[in-house]
Short mmCIF file of C-alpha atoms and ligand atoms in Angstrom, two decimals:
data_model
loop_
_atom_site.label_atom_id
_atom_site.label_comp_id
_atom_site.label_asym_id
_atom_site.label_seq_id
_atom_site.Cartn_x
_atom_site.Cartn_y
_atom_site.Cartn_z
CA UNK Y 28 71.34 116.56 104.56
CA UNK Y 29 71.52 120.01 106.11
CA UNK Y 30 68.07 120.45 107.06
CA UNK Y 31 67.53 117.02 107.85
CA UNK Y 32 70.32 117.35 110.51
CA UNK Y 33 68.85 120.45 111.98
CA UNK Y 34 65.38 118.71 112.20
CA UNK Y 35 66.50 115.62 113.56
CA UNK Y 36 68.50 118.25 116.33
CA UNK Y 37 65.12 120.07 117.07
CA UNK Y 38 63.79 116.41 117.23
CA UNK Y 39 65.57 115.28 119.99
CA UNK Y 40 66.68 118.62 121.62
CA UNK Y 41 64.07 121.06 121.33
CA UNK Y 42 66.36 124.04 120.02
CA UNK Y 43 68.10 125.04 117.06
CA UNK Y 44 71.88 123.09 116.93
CA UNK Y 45 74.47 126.21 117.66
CA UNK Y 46 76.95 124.30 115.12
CA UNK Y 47 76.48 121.90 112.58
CA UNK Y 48 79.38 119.78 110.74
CA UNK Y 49 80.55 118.07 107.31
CA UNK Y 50 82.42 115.66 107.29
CA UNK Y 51 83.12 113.19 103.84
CA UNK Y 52 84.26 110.32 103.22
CA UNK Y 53 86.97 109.75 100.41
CA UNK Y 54 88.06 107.71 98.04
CA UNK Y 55 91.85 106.82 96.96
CA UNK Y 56 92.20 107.19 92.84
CA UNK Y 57 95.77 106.03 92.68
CA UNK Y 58 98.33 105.26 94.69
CA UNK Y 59 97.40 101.88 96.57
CA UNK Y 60 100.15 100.23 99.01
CA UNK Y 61 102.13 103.38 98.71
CA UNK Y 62 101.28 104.87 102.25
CA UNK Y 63 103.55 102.50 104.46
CA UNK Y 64 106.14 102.45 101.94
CA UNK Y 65 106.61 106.33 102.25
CA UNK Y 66 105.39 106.92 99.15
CA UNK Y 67 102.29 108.76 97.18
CA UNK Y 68 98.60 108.29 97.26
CA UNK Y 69 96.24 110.77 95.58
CA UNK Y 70 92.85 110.64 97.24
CA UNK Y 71 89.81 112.93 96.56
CA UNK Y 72 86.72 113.66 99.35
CA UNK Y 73 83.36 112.90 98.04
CA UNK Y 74 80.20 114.53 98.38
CA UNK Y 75 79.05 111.70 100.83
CA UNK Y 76 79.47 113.09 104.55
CA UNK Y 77 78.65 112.49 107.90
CA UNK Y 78 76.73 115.30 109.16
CA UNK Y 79 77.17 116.76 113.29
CA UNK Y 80 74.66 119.03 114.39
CA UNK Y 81 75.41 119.82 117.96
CA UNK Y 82 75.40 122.42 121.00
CA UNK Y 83 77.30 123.28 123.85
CA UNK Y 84 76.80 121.30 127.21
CA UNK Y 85 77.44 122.62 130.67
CA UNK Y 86 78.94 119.46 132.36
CA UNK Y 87 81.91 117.12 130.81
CA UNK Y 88 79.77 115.22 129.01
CA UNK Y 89 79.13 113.65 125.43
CA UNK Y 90 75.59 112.87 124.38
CA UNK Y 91 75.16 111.77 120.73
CA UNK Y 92 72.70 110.18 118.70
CA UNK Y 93 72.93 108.13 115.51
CA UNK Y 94 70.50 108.37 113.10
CA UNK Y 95 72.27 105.04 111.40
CA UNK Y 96 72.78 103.00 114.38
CA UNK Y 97 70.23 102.45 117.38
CA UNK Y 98 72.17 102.99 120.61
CA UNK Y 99 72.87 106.21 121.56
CA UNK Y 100 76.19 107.46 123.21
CA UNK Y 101 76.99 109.13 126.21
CA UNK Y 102 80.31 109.04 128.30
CA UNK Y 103 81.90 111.46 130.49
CA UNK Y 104 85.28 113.46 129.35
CA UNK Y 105 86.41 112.97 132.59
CA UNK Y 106 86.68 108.99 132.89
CA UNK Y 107 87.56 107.78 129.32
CA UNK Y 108 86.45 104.22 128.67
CA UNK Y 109 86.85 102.36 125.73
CA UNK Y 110 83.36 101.86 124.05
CA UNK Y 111 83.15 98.58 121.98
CA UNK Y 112 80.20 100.24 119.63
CA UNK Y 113 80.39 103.23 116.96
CA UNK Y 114 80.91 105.49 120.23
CA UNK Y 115 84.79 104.29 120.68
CA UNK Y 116 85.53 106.19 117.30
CA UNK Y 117 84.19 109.61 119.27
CA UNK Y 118 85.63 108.39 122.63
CA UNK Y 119 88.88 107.87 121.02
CA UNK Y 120 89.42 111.64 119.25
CA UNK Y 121 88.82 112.98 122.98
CA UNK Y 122 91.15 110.77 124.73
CA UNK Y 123 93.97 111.41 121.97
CA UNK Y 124 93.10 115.16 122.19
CA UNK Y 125 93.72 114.52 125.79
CA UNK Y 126 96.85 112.72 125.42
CA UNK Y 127 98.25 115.70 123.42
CA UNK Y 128 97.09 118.24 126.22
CA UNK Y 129 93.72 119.69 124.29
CA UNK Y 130 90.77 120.87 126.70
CA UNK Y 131 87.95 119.04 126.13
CA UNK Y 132 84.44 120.15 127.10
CA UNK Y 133 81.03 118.88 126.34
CA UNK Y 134 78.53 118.75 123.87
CA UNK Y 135 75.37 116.81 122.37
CA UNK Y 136 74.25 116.40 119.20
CA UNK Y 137 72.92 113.81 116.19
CA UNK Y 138 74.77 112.15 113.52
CA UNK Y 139 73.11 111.45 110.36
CA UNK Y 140 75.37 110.05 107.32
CA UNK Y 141 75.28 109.05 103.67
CA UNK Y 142 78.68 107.63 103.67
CA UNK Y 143 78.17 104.16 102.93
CA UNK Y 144 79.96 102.02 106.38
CA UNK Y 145 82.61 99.54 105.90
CA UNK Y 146 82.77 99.99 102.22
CA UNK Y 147 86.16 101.51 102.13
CA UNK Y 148 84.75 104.91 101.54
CA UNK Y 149 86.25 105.50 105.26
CA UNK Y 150 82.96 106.74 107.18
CA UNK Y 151 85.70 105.70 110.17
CA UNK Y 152 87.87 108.59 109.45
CA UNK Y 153 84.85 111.25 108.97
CA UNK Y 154 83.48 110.60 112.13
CA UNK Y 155 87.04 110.97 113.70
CA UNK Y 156 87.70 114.24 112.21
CA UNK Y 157 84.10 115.45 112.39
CA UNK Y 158 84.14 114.70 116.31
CA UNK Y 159 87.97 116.49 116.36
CA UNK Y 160 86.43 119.57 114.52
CA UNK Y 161 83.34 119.29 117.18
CA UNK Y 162 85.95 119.65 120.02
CA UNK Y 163 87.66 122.35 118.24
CA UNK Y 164 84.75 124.94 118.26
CA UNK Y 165 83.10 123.71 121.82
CA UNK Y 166 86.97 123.99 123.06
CA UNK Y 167 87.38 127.60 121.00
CA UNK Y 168 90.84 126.32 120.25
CA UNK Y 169 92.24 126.35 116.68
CA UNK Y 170 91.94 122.97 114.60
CA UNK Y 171 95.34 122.90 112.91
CA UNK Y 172 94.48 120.38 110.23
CA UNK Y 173 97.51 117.78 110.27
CA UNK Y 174 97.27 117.72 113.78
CA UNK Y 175 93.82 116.80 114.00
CA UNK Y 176 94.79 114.29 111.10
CA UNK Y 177 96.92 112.65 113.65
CA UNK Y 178 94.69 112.93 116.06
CA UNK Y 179 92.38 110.92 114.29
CA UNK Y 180 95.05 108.08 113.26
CA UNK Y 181 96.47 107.87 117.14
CA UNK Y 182 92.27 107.37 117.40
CA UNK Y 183 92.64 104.65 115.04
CA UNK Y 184 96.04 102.78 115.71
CA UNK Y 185 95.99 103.03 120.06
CA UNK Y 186 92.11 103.52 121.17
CA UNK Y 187 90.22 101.44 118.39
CA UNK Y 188 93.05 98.69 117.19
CA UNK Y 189 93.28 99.48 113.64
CA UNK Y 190 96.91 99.51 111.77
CA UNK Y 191 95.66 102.20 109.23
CA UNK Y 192 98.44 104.89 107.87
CA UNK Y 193 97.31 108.67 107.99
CA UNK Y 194 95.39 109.26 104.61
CA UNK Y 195 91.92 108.86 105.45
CA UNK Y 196 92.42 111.80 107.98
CA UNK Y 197 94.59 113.81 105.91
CA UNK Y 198 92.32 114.03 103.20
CA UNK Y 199 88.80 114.04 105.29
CA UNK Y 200 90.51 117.33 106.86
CA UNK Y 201 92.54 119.14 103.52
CA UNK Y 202 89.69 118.17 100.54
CA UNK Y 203 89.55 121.13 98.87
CA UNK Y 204 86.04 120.48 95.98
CA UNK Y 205 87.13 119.82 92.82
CA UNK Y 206 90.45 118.51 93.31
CA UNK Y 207 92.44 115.61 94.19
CA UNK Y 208 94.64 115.36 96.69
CA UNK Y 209 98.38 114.46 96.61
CA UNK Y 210 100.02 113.44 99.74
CA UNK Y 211 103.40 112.71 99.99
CA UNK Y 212 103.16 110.04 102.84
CA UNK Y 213 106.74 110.76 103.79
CA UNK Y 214 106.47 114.23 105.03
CA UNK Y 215 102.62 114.64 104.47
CA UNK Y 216 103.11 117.91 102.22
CA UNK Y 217 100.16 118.05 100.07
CA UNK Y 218 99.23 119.60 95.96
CA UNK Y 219 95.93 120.11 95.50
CA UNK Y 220 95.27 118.67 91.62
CA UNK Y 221 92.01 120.02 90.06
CA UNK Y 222 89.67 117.36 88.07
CA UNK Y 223 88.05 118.12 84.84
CA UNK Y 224 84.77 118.90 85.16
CA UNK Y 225 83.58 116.90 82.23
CA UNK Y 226 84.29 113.70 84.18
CA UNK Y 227 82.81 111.71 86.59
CA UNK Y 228 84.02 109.41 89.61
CA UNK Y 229 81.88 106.30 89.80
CA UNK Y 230 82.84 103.83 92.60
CA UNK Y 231 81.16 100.35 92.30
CA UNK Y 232 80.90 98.38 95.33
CA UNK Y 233 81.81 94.35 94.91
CA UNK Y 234 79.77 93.41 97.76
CA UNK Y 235 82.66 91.27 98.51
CA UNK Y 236 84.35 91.60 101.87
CA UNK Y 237 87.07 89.07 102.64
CA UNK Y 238 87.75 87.60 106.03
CA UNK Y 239 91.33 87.78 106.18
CA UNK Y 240 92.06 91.38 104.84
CA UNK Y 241 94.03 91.89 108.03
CA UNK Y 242 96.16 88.99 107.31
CA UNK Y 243 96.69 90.18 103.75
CA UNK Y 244 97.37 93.37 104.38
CA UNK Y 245 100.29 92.51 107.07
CA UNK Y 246 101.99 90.20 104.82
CA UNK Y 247 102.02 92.72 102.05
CA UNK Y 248 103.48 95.25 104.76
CA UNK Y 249 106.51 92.04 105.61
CA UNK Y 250 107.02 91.50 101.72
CA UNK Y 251 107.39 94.99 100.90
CA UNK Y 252 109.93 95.90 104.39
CA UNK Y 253 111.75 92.20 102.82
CA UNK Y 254 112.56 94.35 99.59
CA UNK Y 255 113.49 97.51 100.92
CA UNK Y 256 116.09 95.87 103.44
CA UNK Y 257 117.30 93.92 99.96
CA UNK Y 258 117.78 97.27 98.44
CA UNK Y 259 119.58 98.83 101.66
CA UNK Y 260 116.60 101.38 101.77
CA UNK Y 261 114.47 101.97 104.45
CA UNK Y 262 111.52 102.44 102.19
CA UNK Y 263 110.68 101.09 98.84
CA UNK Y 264 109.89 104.90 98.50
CA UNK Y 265 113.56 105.24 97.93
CA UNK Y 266 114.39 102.18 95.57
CA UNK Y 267 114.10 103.55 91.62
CA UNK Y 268 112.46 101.66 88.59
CA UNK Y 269 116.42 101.45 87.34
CA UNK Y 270 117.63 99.93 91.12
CA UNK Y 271 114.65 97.74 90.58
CA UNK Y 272 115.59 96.76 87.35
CA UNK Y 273 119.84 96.31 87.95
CA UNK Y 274 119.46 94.18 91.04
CA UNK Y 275 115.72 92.90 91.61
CA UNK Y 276 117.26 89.52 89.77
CA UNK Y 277 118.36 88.10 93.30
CA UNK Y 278 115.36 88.88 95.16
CA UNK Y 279 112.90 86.16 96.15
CA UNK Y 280 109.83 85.82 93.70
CA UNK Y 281 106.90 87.61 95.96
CA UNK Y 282 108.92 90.46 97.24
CA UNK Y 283 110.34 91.76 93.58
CA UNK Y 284 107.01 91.52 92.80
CA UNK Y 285 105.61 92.98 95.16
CA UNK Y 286 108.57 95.53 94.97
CA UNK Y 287 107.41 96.64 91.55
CA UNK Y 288 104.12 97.08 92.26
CA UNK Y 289 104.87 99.79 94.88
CA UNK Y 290 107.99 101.57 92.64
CA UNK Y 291 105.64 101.65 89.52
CA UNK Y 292 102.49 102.51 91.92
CA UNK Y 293 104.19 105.54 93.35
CA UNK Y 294 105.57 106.40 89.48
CA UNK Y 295 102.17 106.42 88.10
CA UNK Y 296 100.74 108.50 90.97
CA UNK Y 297 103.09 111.39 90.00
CA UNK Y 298 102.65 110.79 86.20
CA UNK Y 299 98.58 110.79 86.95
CA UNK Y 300 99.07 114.22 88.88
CA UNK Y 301 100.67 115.63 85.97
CA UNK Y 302 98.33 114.09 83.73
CA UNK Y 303 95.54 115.44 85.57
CA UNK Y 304 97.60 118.78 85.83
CA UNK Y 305 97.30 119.12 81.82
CA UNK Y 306 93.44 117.69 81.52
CA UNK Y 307 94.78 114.71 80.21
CA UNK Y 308 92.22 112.31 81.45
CA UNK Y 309 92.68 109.99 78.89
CA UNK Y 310 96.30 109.47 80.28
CA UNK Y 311 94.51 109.25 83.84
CA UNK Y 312 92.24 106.63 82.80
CA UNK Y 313 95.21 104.94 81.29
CA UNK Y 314 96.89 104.86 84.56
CA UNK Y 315 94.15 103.84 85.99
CA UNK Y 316 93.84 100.57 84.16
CA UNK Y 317 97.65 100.36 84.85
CA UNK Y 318 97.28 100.18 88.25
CA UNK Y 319 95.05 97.52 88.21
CA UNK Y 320 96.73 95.20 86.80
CA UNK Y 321 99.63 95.59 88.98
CA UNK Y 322 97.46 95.31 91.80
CA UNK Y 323 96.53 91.80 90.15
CA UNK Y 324 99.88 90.45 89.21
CA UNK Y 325 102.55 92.20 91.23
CA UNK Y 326 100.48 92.50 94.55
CA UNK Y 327 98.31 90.34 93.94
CA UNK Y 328 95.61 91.84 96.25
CA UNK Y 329 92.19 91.27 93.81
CA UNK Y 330 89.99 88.72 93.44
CA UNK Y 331 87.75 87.14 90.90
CA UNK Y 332 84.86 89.28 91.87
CA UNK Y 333 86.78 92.93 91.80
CA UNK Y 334 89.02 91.76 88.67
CA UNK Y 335 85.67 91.02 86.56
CA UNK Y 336 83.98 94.33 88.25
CA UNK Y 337 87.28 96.12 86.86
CA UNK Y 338 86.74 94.44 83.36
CA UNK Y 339 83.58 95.43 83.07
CA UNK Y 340 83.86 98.69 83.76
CA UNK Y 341 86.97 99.23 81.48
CA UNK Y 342 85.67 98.27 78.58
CA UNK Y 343 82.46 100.55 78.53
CA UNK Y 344 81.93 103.21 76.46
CA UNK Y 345 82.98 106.78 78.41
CA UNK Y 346 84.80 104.95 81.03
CA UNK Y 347 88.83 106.21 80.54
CA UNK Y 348 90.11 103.60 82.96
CA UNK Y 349 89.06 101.62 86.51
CA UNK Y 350 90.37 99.88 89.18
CA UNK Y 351 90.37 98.65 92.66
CA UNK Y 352 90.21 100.69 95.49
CA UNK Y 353 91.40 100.21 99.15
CA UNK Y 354 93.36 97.92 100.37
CA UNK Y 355 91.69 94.46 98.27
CA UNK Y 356 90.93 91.23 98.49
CA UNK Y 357 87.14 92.57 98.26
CA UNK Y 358 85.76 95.99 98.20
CA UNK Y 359 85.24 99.04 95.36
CA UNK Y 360 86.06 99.57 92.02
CA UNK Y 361 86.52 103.64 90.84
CA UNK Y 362 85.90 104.43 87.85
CA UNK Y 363 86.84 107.69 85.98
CA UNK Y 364 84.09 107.90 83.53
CA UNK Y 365 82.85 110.72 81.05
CA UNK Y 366 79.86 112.76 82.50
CA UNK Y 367 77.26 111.93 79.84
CA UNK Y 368 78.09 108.24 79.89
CA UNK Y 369 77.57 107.99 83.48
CA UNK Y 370 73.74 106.48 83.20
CA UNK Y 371 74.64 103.99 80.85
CA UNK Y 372 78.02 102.96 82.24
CA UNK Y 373 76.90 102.26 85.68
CA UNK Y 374 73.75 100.64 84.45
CA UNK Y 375 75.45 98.11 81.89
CA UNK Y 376 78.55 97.19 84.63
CA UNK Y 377 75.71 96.29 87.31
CA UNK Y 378 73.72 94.50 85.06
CA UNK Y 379 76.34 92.49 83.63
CA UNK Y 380 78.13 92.35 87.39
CA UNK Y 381 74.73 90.87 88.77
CA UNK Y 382 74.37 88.31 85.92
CA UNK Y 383 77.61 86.98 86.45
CA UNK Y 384 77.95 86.74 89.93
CA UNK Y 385 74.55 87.13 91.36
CA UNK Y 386 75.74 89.97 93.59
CA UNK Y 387 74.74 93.42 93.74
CA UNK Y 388 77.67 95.88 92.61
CA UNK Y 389 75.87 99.49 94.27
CA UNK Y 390 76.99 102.51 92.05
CA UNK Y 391 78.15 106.03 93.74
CA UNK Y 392 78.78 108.95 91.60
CA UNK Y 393 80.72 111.37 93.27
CA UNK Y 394 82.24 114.58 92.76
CA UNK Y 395 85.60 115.63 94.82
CA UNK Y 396 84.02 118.14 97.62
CA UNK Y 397 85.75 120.13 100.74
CA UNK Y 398 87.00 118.49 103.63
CA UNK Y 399 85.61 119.00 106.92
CA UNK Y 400 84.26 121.99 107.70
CA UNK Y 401 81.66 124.14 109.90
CA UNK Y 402 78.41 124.54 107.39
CA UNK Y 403 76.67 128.01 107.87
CA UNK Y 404 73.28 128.15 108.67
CA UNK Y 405 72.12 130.61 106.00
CA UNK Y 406 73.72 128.27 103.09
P1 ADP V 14 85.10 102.38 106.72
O1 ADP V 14 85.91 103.42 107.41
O2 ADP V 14 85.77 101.80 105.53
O3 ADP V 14 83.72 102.84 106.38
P2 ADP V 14 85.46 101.06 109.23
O4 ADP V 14 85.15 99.68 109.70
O5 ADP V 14 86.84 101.57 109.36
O6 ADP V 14 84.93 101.16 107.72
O7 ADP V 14 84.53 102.08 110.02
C1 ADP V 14 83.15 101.90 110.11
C2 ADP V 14 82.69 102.22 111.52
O8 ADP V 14 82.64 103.66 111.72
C3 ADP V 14 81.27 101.75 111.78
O9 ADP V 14 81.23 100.40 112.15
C4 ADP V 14 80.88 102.66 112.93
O10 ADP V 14 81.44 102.22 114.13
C5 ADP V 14 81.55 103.99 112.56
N1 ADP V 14 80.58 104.83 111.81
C6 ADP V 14 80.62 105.12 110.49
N2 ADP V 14 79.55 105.87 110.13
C7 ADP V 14 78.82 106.06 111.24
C8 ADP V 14 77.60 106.75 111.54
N3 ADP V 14 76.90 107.38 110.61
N4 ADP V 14 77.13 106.72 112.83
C9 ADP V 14 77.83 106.07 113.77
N5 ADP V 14 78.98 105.42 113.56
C10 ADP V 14 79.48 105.40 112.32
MG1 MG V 15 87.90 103.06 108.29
#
C-alpha cells in the first residue's frame, strides 16, 4: 500500500509526497450498545487502512484525490462549505479543528484504501483521523490523540449528521498492534489488552444492510435511557446484574430486556479483558458466543441472515466463538478463530452462507495493528 501511495503521488504530482499516512479501520470484539450507556467496548485496529500521501501547499487550500471514488476534492480553508460527497468527511475535521481554534493550512495529496466502505469496519472514522493527523504535521502543531478523537466525532455528529459515540476515533488514533483496546466510554481511559498470537480475527461480511438501522438504533438508545431512569441511574452503566435482578420485575418487557443486554454486555467486556489478559481464548470465544445471543434475545438487533452467519461460524472447527458486529440489523460477523484453521473456517462458513442464502459473506482476516500514524519512508 506504501509504494502504491507514493506512485500514485508521483502520478498526479510529479514529486515525491513529503508525508505519507496510515490510517485503519477497526473492528469492535465485544462490547456492543455499551458506548451510549457509559459503559465498555473493546475494539482492536486492523491491518486495513486508508493511506494519505501528501505535501505542503502554499495557499489555503485542500486538493485530494481518491483512488476509490472518481471526483476529486478541492475547497478552500478559508470558506468552509459543507460537501455532500466523501470530501465533507475531510471538510468537516478542518472546520471542527477550526471551531476549537487549530491553524489550518494547506495541502494536496491521494487517498488510496483497503478498508472495505460502509461495512462497519469504519473507513468514516480513518479518513477523519487520517485528515486530523494531515493537519497536525502541515500545521506543526502537536496531535494530542483524544482530542483529535473528538475532533473527528464533532466531524461526525455537527458537519456530516451522524449520531455515532466516540469509539471509532478513539481507537483509529490509540491502536497499539497486537492488542485490543479497552475504552471506558465514561471517561475514555483506555488498557491496552494483548491478543494471542496463535489466533486469528476473521470478520465475515452478511452483505445485508438494513434500511432502517437509524431507526433501530434510536429506539434502542429510548429503551435503554427508559431503564436507567427506572433504576434512578443516569446510565445503565451504573445499574448492577443484582439491581437488575431485585427490581427489573416492574419494568416494561423491552426495556428489562434490553436492560440486561447492556449490564451483562458491559460484564462480559471486563471478564473478556481478563480473559484475554491470562491467554484464555477459549473463555474469549465463549464470551463471544455469549454476546451473541444477547444481542438476539435481549436486544434483539440481528437478523436471520447475521444469526445463521453467526451459527455457522460457531460451530466450525478452530473457531472459539463469533458474533455480530456493529450496531445490527445487517452487517459483520467476527470471528476469533485458531490460526491454522483459518483456510478452512472461512471457506466452509462462505460456502455454506452462499448455499443458504444466495449471498456472498466476503471474509477479512485481520490482525490488531497501530493506530494512525506518520509511515517513514525508509520502512
Ligand atoms: P463505515 O465508516 O462503516 O465504513 P460510513 O458510511 O460511516 O461507513 O462511511 C463511509 C464513507 O466514508 C464513504 O461513503 C466515503 O464518503 C468515506 N470514505 C471511506 N473510505 C474512503 C476512501 N478511500 N476515499 C474517499 N472516501 C472514503
Ligand atoms: Mg462510519
Amino acid at each position: 500500500m506504501k509504494a502504491q501511495a507514493i506512485q500514485a503521488f508521483e502520478a498526479r504530482f510529479g514529486t515525491t509526497p513529503e508525508y505519507i499516512i496510515r490510517s485503519p479501520g477497526r473492528v469492535n470484539l465485544i462490547g456492543e450498545h455499551t458506548d451510549y450507556n457509559d459503559g465498555f467496548v473493546l475494539p482492536m485496529a486492523i491491518d486495513r487502512a486508508i493511506w494519505l500521501a501528501i505535501q505542503k501547499r502554499e495557499d489555503q487550500n485542500v486538493v485530494l484525490h481518491s483512488l476509490v471514488f472518481p471526483d476529486d476534492l478541492a475547497f478552500s480553508l478559508q470558506d468552509l462549505q459543507y460537501n455532500k460527497g466523501w470530501g465533507k468527511y475531510v471538510s468537516g475535521v478542518a472546520w471542527a479543528l477550526q471551531q476549537e481554534g487549530y491553524p489550518t493550512f494547506g495541502w494536496e495529496g491521494v487517498l488510496l484504501s483497503d478498508i472495505p466502505i460502509g461495512a462497519g469496519l469504519s473507513s468514516s472514522a480513518a479518513l477523519e483521523m487520517a485528515a486530523a493527523k494531515a493537519f497536525s504535521i502541515i500545521g506543526d502543531w502537536t496531535f494530542d490523540r483524544l482530542k483529535m478523537a473528538k475532533i473527528g466525532q464533532r466531524t461526525e455528529n455537527e458537519w456530516v449528521g451522524a449520531n455515532t459515540g466516540i469509539m471509532d476515533q478513539t481507537i483509529a488514533v490509540s491502536g497499539q498492534a497486537g492488542h485490543a483496546l479497552l475504552i471506558d466510554c465514561r471517561d475514555l481511559s483506555t488498557q491496552q489488552v494483548r491478543l494471542p498470537d496463535h489466533v486469528s480475527v476473521v470478520i465475515l461480511d452478511s452483505s445485508t444492510r438494513h434500511s432502517h438501522t437509524d431507526s433501530g438504533y434510536n429506539v434502542r438508545r429510548e429503551e435503554c435511557e427508559t431503564a436507567a431512569r427506572f433504576f434512578g441511574a443516569s446510565h445503565l452503566r451504573d445499574v448492577t446484574l443484582k439491581d437488575f435482578v431485585l427490581r427489573s420485575a416492574d419494568l416494561g418487557d423491552a426495556p428489562r430486556r434490553r436492560a440486561r443486554h447492556v449490564i451483562t454486555e458491559n460484564e462480559r467486556v471486563l471478564l473478556a479483558v481478563s480473559a484475554l489478559s491470562e491467554g484464555n481464548v477459549i473463555e474469549m470465544g465463549k464470551l463471544m458466543n455469549e454476546s451473541h445471543a444477547s444481542m438476539r434475545d435481549d436486544f434483539e438487533i440481528t437478523i436471520e441472515e447475521i444469526d445463521l452467519l453467526a451459527d455457522l461460524a460457531q460451530s466450525e472447527t478452530g473457531c472459539l466463538g463469533a458474533r455480530l458486529t456493529g450496531g445490527g440489523f445487517g452487517g459483520c460477523v467476527v470471528a476469533l478463530v485458531e490460526n491454522q484453521s483459518v483456510e478452512q473456517f472461512t471457506k466452509n462458513v462462505q460456502f455454506t452462507y452462499a448455499q443458504r442464502t444466495g449471498l456472498e459473506a466476503k471474509g477479512y482476516v485481520c490482525q490488531p495493528a497501530n493506530g494512525v500514524e506518520v509511515i517513514p519512508f525508509n520502512l
